[in-house]
Short mmCIF file of C-alpha atoms and ligand atoms in Angstrom, two decimals:
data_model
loop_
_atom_site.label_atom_id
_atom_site.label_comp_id
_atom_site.label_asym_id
_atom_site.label_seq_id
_atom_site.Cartn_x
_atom_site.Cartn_y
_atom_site.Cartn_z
CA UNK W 1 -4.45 62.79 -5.38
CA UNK W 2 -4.10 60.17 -2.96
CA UNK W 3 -7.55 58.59 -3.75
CA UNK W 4 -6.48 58.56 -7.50
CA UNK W 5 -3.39 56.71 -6.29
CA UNK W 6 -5.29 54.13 -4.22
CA UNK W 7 -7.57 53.91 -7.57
CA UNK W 8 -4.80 53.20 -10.02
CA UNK W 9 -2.99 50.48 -7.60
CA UNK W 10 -6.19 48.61 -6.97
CA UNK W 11 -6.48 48.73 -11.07
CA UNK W 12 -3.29 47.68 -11.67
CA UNK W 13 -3.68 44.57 -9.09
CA UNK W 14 -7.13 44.07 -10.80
CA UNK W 15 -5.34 43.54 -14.65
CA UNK W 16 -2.69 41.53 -12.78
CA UNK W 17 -5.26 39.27 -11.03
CA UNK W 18 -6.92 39.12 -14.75
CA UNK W 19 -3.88 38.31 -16.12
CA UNK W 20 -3.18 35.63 -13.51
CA UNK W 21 -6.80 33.66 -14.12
CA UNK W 22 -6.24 34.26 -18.09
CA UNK W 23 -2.97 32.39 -18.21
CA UNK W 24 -3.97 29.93 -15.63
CA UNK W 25 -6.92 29.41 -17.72
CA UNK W 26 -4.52 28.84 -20.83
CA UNK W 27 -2.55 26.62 -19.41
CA UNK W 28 -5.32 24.32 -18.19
CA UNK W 29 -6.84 23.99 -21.03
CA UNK W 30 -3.83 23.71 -23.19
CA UNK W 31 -3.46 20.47 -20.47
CA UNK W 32 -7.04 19.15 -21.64
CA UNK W 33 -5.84 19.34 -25.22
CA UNK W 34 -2.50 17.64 -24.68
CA UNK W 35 -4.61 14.99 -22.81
CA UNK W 36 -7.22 14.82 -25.22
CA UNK W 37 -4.96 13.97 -28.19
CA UNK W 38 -2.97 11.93 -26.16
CA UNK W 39 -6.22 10.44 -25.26
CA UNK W 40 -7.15 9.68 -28.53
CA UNK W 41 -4.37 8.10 -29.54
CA UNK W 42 -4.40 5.81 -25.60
CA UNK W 43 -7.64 5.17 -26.37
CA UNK W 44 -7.60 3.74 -30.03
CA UNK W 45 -4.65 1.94 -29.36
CA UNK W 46 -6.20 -0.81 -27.55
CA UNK W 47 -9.74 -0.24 -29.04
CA UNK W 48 -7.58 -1.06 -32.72
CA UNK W 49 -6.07 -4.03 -30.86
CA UNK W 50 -9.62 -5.50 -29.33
CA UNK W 51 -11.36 -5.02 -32.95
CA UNK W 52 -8.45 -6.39 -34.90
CA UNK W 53 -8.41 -9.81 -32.53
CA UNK W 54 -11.69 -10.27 -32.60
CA UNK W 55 -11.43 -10.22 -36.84
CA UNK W 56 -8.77 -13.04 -36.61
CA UNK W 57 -10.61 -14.78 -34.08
CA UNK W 58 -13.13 -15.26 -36.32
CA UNK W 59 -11.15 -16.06 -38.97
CA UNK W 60 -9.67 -19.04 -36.88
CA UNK W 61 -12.57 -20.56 -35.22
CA UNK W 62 -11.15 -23.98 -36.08
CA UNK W 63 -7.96 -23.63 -33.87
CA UNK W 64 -8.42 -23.15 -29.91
CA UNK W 65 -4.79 -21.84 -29.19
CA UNK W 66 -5.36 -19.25 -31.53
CA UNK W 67 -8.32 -18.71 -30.38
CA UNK W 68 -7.38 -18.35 -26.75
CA UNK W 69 -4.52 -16.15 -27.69
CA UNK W 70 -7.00 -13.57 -29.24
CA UNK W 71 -9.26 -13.53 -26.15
CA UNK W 72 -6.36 -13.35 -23.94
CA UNK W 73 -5.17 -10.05 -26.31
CA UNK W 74 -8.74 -8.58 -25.94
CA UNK W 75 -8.92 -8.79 -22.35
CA UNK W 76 -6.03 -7.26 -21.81
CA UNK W 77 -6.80 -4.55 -23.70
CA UNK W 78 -10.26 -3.78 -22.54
CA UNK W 79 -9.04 -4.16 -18.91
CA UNK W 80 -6.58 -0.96 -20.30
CA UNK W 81 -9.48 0.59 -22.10
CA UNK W 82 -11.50 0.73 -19.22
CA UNK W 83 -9.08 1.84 -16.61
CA UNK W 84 -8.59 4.85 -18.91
CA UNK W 85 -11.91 5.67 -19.00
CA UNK W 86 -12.46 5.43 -15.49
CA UNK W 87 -10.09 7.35 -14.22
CA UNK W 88 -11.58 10.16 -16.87
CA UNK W 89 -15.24 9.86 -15.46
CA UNK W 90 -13.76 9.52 -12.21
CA UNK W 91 -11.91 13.20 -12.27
CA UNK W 92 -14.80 14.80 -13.90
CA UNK W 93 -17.45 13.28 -10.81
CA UNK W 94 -14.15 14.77 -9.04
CA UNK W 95 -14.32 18.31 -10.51
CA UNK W 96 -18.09 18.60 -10.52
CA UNK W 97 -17.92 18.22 -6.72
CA UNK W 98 -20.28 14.89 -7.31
CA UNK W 99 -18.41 12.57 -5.44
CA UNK W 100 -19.56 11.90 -1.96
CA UNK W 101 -17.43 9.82 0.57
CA UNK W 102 -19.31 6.56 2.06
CA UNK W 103 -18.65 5.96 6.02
CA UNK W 104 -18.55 2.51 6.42
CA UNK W 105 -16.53 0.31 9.27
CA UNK W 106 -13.22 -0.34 7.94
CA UNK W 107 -10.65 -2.73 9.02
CA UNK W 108 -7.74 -1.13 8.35
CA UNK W 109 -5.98 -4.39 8.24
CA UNK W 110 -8.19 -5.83 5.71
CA UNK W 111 -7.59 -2.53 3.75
CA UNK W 112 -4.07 -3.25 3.81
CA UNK W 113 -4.41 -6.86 2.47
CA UNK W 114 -6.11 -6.27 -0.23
CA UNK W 115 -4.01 -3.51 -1.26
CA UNK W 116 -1.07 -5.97 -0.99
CA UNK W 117 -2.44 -8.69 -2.41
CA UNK W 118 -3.58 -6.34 -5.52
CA UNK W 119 -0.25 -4.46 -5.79
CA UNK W 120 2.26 -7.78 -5.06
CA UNK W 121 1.85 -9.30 -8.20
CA UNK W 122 3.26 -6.24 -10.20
CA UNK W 123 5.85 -5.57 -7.86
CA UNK W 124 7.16 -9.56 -8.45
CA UNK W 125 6.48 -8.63 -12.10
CA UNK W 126 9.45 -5.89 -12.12
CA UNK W 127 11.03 -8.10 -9.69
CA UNK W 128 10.99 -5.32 -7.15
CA UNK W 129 11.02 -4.98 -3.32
CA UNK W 130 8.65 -4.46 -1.34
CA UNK W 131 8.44 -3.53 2.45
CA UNK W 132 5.25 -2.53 4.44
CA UNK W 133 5.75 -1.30 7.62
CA UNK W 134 2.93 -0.90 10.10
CA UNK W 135 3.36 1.93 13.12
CA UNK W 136 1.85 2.53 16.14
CA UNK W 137 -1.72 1.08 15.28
CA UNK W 138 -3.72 1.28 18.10
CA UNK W 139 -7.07 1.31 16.33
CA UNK W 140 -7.25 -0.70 13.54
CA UNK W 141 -11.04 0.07 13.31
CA UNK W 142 -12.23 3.04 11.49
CA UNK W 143 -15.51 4.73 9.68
CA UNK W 144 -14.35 5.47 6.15
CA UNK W 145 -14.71 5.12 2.66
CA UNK W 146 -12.90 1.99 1.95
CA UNK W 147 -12.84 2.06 -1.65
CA UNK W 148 -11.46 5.50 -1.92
CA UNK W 149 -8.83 4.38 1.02
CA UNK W 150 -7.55 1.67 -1.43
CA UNK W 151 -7.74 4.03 -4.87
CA UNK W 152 -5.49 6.70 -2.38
CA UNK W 153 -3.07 3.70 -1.87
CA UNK W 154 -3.32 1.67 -5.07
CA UNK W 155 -2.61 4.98 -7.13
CA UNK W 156 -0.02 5.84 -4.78
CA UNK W 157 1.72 2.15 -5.06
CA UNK W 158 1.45 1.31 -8.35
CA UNK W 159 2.99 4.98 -9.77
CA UNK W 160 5.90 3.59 -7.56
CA UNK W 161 5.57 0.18 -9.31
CA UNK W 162 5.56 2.22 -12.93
CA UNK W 163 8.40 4.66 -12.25
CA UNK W 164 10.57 2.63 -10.14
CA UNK W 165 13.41 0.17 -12.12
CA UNK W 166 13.23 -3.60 -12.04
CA UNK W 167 14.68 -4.83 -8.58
CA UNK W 168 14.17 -1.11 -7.13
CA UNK W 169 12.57 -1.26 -3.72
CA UNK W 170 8.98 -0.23 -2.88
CA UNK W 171 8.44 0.80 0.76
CA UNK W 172 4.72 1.49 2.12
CA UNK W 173 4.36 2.86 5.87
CA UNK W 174 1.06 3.19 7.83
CA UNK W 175 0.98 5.11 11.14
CA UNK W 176 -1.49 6.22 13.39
CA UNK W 177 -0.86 9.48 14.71
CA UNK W 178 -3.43 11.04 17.85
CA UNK W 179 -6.28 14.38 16.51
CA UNK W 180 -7.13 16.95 18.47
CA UNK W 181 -10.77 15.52 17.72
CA UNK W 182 -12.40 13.50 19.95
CA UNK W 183 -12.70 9.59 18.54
CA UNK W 184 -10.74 10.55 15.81
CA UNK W 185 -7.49 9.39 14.50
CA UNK W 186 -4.97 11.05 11.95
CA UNK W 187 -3.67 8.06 9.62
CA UNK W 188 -0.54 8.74 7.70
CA UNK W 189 0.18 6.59 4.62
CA UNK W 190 3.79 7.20 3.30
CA UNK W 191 5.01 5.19 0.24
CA UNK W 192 9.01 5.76 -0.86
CA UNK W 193 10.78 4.24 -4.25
CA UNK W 194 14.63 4.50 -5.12
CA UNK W 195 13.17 5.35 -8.69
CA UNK W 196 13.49 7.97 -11.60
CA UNK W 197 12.16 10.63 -9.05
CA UNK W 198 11.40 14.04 -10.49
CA UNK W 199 13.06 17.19 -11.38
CA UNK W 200 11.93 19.86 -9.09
CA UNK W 201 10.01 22.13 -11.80
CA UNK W 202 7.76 19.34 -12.09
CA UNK W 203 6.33 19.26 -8.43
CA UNK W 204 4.33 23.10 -8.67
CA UNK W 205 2.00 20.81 -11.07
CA UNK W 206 2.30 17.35 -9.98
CA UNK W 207 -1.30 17.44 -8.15
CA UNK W 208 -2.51 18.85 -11.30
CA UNK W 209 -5.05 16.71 -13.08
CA UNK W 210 -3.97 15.72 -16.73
CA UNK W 211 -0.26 16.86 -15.83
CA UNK W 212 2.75 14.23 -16.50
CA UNK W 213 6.48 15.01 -16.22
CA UNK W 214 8.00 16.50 -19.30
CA UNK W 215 10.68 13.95 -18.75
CA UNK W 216 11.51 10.96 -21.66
CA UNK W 217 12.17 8.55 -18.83
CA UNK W 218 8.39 8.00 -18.55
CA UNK W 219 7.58 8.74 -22.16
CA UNK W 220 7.14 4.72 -22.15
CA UNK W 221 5.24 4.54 -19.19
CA UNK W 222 1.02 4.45 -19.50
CA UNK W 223 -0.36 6.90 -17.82
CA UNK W 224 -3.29 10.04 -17.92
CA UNK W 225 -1.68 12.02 -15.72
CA UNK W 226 -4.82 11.89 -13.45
CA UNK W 227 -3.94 9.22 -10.36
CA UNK W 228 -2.02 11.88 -8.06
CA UNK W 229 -5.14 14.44 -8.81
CA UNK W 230 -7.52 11.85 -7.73
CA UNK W 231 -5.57 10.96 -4.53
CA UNK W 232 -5.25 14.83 -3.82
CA UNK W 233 -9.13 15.28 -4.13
CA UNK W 234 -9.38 12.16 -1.79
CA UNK W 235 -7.19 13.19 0.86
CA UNK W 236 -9.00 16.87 0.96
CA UNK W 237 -12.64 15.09 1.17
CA UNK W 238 -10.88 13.44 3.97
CA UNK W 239 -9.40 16.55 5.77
CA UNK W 240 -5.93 15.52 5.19
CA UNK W 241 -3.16 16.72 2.90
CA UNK W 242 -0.35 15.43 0.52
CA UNK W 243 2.78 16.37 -0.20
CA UNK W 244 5.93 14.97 -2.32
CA UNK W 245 9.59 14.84 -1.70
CA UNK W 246 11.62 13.92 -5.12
CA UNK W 247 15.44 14.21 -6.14
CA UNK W 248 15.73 13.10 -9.51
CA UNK W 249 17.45 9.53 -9.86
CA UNK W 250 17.26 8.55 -6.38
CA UNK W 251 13.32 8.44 -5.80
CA UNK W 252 10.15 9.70 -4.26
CA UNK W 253 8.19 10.02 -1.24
CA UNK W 254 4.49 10.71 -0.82
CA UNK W 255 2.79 11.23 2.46
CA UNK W 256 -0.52 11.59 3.02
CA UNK W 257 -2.73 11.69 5.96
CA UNK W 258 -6.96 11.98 6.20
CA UNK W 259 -8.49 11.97 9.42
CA UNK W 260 -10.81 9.18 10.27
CA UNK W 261 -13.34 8.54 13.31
CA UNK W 262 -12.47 5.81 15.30
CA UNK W 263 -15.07 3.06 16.35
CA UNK W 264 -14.70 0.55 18.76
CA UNK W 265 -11.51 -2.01 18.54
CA UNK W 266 -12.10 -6.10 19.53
CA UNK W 267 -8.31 -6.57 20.77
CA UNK W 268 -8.57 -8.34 24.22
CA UNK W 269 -6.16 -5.84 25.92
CA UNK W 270 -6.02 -8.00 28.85
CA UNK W 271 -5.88 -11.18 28.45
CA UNK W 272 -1.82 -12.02 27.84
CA UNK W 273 -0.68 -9.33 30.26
CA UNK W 274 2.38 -9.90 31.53
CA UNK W 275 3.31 -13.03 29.17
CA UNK W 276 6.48 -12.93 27.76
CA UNK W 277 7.79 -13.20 23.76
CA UNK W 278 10.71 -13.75 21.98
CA UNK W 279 10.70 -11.94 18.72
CA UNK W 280 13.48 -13.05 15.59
CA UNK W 281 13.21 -10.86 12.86
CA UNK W 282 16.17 -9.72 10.32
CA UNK W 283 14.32 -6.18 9.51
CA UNK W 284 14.91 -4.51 12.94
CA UNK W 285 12.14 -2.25 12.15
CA UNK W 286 9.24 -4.85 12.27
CA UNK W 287 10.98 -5.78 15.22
CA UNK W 288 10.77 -2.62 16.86
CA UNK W 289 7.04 -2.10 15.63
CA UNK W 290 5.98 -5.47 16.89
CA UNK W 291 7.30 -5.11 20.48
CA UNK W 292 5.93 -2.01 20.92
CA UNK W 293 2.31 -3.08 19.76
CA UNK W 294 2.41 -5.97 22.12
CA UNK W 295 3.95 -4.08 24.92
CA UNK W 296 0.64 -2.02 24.83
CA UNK W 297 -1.11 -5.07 25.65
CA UNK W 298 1.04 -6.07 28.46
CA UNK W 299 2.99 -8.45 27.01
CA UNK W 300 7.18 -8.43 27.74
CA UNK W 301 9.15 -8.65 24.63
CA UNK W 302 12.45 -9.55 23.55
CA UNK W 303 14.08 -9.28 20.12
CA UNK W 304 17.11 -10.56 18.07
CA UNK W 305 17.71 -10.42 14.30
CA UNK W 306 18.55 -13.70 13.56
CA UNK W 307 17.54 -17.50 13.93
CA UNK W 308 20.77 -18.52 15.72
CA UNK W 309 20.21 -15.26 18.51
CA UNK W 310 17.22 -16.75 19.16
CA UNK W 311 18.13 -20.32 19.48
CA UNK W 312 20.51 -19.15 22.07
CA UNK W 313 18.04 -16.85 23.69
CA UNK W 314 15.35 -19.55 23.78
CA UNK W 315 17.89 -22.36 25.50
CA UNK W 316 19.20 -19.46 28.06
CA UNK W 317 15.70 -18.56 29.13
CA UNK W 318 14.46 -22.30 29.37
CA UNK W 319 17.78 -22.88 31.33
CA UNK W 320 16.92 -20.31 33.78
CA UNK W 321 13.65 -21.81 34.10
CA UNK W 322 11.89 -18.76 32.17
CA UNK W 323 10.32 -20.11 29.17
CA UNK W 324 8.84 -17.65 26.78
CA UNK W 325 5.42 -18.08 26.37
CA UNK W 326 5.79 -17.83 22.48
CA UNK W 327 8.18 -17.50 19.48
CA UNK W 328 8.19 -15.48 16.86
CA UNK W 329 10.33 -15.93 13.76
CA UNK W 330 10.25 -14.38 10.53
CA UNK W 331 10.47 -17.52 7.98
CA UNK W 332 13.02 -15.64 5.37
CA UNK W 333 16.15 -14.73 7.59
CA UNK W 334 20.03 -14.87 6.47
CA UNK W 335 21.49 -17.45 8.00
CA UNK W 336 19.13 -19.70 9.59
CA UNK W 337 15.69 -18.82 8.57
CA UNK W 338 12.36 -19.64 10.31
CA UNK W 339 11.79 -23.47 9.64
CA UNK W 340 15.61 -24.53 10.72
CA UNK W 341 15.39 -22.27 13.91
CA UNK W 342 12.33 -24.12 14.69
CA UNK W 343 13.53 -27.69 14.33
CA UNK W 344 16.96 -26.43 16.57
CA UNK W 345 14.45 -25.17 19.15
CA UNK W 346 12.33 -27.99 19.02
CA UNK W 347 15.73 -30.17 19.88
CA UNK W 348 16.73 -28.41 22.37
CA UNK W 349 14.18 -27.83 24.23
CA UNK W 350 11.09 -30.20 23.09
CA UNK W 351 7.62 -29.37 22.18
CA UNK W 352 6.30 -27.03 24.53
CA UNK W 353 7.16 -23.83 23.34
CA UNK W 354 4.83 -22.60 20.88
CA UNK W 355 6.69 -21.19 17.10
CA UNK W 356 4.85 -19.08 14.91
CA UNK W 357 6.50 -17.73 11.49
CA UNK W 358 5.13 -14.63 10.31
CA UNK W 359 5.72 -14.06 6.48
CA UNK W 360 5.16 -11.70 3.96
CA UNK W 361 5.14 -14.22 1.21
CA UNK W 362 2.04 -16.68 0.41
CA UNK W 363 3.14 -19.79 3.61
CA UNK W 364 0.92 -22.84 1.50
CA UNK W 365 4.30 -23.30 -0.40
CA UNK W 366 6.24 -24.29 3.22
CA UNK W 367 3.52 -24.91 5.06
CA UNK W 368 4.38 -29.12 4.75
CA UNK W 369 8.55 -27.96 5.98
CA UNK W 370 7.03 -26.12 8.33
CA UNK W 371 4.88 -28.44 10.03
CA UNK W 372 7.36 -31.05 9.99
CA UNK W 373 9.99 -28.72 11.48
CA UNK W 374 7.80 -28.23 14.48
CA UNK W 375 5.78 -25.05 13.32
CA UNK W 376 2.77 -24.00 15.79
CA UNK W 377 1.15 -21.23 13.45
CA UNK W 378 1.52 -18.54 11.19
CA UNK W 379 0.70 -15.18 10.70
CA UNK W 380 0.69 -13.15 7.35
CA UNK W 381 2.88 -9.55 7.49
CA UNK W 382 1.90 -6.81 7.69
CA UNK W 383 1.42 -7.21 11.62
CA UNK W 384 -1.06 -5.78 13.20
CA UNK W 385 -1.80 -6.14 16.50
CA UNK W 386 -5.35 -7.99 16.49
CA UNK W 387 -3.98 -10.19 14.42
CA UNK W 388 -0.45 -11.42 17.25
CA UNK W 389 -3.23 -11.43 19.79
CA UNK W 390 -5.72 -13.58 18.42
CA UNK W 391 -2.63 -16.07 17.40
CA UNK W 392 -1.16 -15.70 20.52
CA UNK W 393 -4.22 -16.35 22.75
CA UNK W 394 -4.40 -19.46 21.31
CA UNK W 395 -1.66 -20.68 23.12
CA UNK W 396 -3.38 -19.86 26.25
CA UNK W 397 -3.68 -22.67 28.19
CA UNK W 398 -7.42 -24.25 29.23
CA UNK W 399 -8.62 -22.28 26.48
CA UNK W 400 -8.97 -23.32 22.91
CA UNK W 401 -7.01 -25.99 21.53
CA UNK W 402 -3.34 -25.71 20.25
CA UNK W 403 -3.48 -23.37 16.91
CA UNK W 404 -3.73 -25.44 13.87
CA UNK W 405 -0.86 -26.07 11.48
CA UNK W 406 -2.71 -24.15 8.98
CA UNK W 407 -1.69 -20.71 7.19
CA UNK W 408 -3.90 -18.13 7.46
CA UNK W 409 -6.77 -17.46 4.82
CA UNK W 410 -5.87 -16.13 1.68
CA UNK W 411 -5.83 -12.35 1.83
CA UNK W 412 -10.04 -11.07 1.88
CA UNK W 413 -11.50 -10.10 -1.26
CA UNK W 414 -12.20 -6.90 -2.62
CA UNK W 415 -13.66 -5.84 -5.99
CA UNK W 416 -10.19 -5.98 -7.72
CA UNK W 417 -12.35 -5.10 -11.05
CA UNK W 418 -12.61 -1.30 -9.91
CA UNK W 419 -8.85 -1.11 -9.66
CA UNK W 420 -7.76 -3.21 -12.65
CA UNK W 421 -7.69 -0.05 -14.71
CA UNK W 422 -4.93 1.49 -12.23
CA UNK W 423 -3.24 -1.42 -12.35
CA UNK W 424 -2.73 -1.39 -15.84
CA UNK W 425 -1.53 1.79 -16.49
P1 LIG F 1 0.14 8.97 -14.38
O1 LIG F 1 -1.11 8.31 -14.81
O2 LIG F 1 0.85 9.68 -15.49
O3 LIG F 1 1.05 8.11 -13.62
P2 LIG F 1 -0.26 10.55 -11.95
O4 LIG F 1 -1.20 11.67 -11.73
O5 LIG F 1 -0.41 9.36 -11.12
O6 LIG F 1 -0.37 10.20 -13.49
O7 LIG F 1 1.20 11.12 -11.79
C1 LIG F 1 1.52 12.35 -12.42
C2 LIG F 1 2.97 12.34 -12.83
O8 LIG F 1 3.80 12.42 -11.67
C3 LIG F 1 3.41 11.08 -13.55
O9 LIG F 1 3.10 11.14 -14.94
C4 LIG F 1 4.91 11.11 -13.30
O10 LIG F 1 5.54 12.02 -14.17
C5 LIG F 1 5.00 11.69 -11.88
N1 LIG F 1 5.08 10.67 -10.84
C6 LIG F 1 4.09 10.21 -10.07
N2 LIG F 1 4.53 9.30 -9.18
C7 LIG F 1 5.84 9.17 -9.40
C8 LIG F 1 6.88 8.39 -8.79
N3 LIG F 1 6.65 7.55 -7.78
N4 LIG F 1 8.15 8.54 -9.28
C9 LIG F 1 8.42 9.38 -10.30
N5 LIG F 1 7.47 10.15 -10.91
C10 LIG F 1 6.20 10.05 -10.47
#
C-alpha cells in the first residue's frame, strides 16, 4: 500500500515537473516569436531607410547637401542595424555557452572614462543628470575582461538613459568591497534613475532574454529586450550576481557585483604622508569619498561645501601659520564656484598655495579663466585615488616642476564602434 503511495506521489510530481518544463518551454518560445516579428519589423525599418537614401542619393548626385543628408540618414541607420544584430549574435554566443571571458590588466579608472565619455553625450542629449560616485577604491588595478566590464555598464547606463525622462537624474556608483579570496576584490557597480521604473510583475522576467515590459510607456523606446540578459550572463561568468529594485514612477536600481583578481597598484602610498588638504566640494558625498581615499595615503583632510568656506578656511589656516599643502575645488559650485574662489585665495594669500579644480565637465572650455584666475591644475571626476596623488605629488617640492596649466587628456579611447549599437537603442 504504502509503496503504491510513494509510487503515485513521485508520478504526480513527475507530470507536474513535465508540466512545469512544457509551459516554460511555451512561454520561451512564444518570447522568440514576439521577438522575431518584432525583429522583423526593427530590422526592415532601418534596412528600408538605408536602401531608400541611397536611391535618392543617386538621384541627386549634383547637390552635396543633399547628398550629405542621405549619408548622414544611412549611417545612422546602419549604426541601428548593426547594434540589433549584435546584440542577437551576441545572446546566442551567450546561450551556446561560446563566450569565453579574456583576463587582461584593467584600469578600472580608464574603464570608467570611457564609459563616461561614451554614455555623457546621451545623457546631455535628454538633458539629464548625471552623478558618478567612486567608493572605497583601493585597487584600481584588476585582471578582467574589459570589454565585457564596459557592455555590463554601458547596457546598464544607457537603459537608464532610455527609460529615464528628460532632466531625470542618472546616478552610477562603483565600490570596492574585500573577498574572502585571496588577491581578489568584489566590485559593486550600482546605477539608480528617478525614471518610469517597473511594475513589480515585470521583475520575475526582467533577466529574461527577449523579455520587455508589457508597459506603453516604453512602447516608443528601441529596444530587443536582450541588454539586461547579456549583463546577467556577464555578471555569472564573473561570479557575481544582479538584482533590481523598481517602484513604478519613481525609478530603478541595479546592482551588480563580479569578483575580480587584483594585481599590483602604482599609487605611491608614501610619499605625501602627513600633508595636509583642503577639500571644497558642493556634493558632500565626493567630499566624503575623497577624504577618505587620501586619508589612506596619509594625507590630513579637511572639507567644506562651498567656495566662500574655503576662502575662510584657507586665510584662517595661513593665519595660524598652517598652510595647506593643496586646494581642492570643484569648478561648478553655488555661490562662488572654482575659478572666483581661486582668484579670492590668490588675493589673500598670494601664489604659494597650489589650486586644483576637479570637474566633471570637459575643463578646455575654462581652462584660459582658469589660468588667469590663478589655477595650478586640474583633475577630471570621477576621482580616483591614483589620479589626486599623481596631481598632488607634483606639488612636492625639489621634485618635478610646478603642474602645468593644462587639463588633463581627453578621456582614453576605446573601440566605441562595439558599443554604438547599445547606444542606439
Ligand atoms: P531593452 O533592449 O528592451 O532595453 P533590456 O534587456 O535592456 O532590453 O531591458 C529589459 C526591459 O527591462 C526593458 O525593455 C524595460 O522594460 C525594462 N528596463 C530595463 N531597464 C530599465 C530602467 N532603468 N527603467 C525602467 N525599465 C527598465
Amino acid at each position: 500500500m504504502t509503496e503504491e503511495i510513494n509510487l503515485q506521489t513521485h508520478l504526480m510530481e513527475m507530470l507536474r515537473k513535465e508540466k512545469q518544463i512544457t509551459a516554460d518551454l511555451e512561454k520561451a518560445s512564444r518570447a522568440k516569436s514576439d521577438f522575431l516579428s518584432r525583429m522583423s519589423h526593427d530590422i526592415r525599418t532601418p534596412m528600408n531607410a538605408i536602401m531608400g537614401m541611397a536611391a535618392i542619393a543617386r538621384s541627386h548626385l549634383d547637390s552635396e547637401e543633399r547628398l550629405l543628408g542621405c549619408l548622414e540618414k544611412i549611417d545612422t541607420s546602419s549604426r541601428l542595424l548593426l547594434s540589433i544584430i549584435n546584440e542577437v549574435l551576441d545572446m546566442s554566443k551567450i546561450e551556446s555557452g561560446s563566450i569565453t571571458l579574456s583576463e587582461d590588466e584593467v584600469n578600472l579608472p580608464e574603464l570608467v572614462q570611457s564609459v563616461v565619455s561614451m554614455v555623457q553625450p546621451l545623457i546631455d542629449q535628454k538633458k539629464q543628470q548625471f552623478q558618478i560616485h567612486i567608493n572605497n577604491m583601493r585597487h584600481e588595478s584588476v585582471l578582467g575582461d574589459m570589454q565585457r566590464l564596459q557592455q555590463l555598464i554601458m547596457n546598464l547606463l544607457t537603459n537608464a538613459v532610455k527609460y529615464t525622462q528628460e532632466g531625470g537624474t542618472i546616478r552610477l556608483e562603483i565600490c570596492e568591497r574585500p573577498s574572502d579570496e585571496p588577491l581578489t576584490g568584489i566590485y559593486e557597480f550600482v546605477v539608480e534613475d528617478n525614471g518610469i521604473g517597473m511594475h513589480s510583475e515585470f521583475l520575475s522576467r526582467i533577466f529574461e532574454p527577449f523579455e520587455r515590459a508589457d508597459d506603453q510607456r516604453i512602447y516608443t523606446v528601441q529596444g530587443t529586450g536582450l541588454g539586461l540578459a547579456i549583463c546577467k550572463s556577464i555578471v555569472e561568468m564573473m561570479g557575481g550576481q544582479i538584482q533590481v529594485e523598481t517602484e513604478s514612477g519613481k525609478g530603478s536600481k541595479f546592482t551588480a557585483f563580479v569578483c575580480l583578481k587584483r594585481t599590483e597598484g602604482t599609487i605611491d602610498e608614501k610619499a605625501l604622508c602627513g600633508r595636509t588638504v583642503l577639500i571644497a566640494d558642493d556634493d558632500e558625498i565626493t567630499c566624503v569619498n575623497t577624504s577618505k581615499y587620501l586619508e589612506t595615503v596619509g594625507i590630513r583632510t579637511d572639507w567644506v561645501s562651498t567656495g566662500q568656506e574655503a576662502l575662510n578656511r584657507a586665510v584662517a589656516m595661513h593665519r595660524k601659520g598652517q598652510d595647506y599643502f593643496a586646494v581642492i575645488l570643484d569648478l561648478k559650485m553655488p555661490g562662488m564656484d572654482g575659478i572666483k574662489t581661486t582668484g579670492k585665495i590668490r588675493e589673500n594669500l598670494g601664489d604659494d598655495i597650489p589650486v586644483i579644480l576637479i570637474s566633471a565637465y570637459d575643463f578646455s572650455e575654462y581652462s584660459d579663466r582658469a589660468k588667469e584666475a590663478g589655477v595650478d591644475g586640474f583633475i577630471t571626476k570621477p576621482l580616483f585615488l591614483s589620479r589626486l596623488v599623481s596631481k598632488l605629488k607634483q606639488f612636492l617640492p625639489d621634485t618635478e616642476p610646478k603642474a602645468q596649466n593644462l587639463p588633463e587628456a581627453p578621456p582614453c579611447s576605446t573601440e566605441n564602434g562595439f558599443f554604438w549599437w547599445r547606444i542606439m537603442l
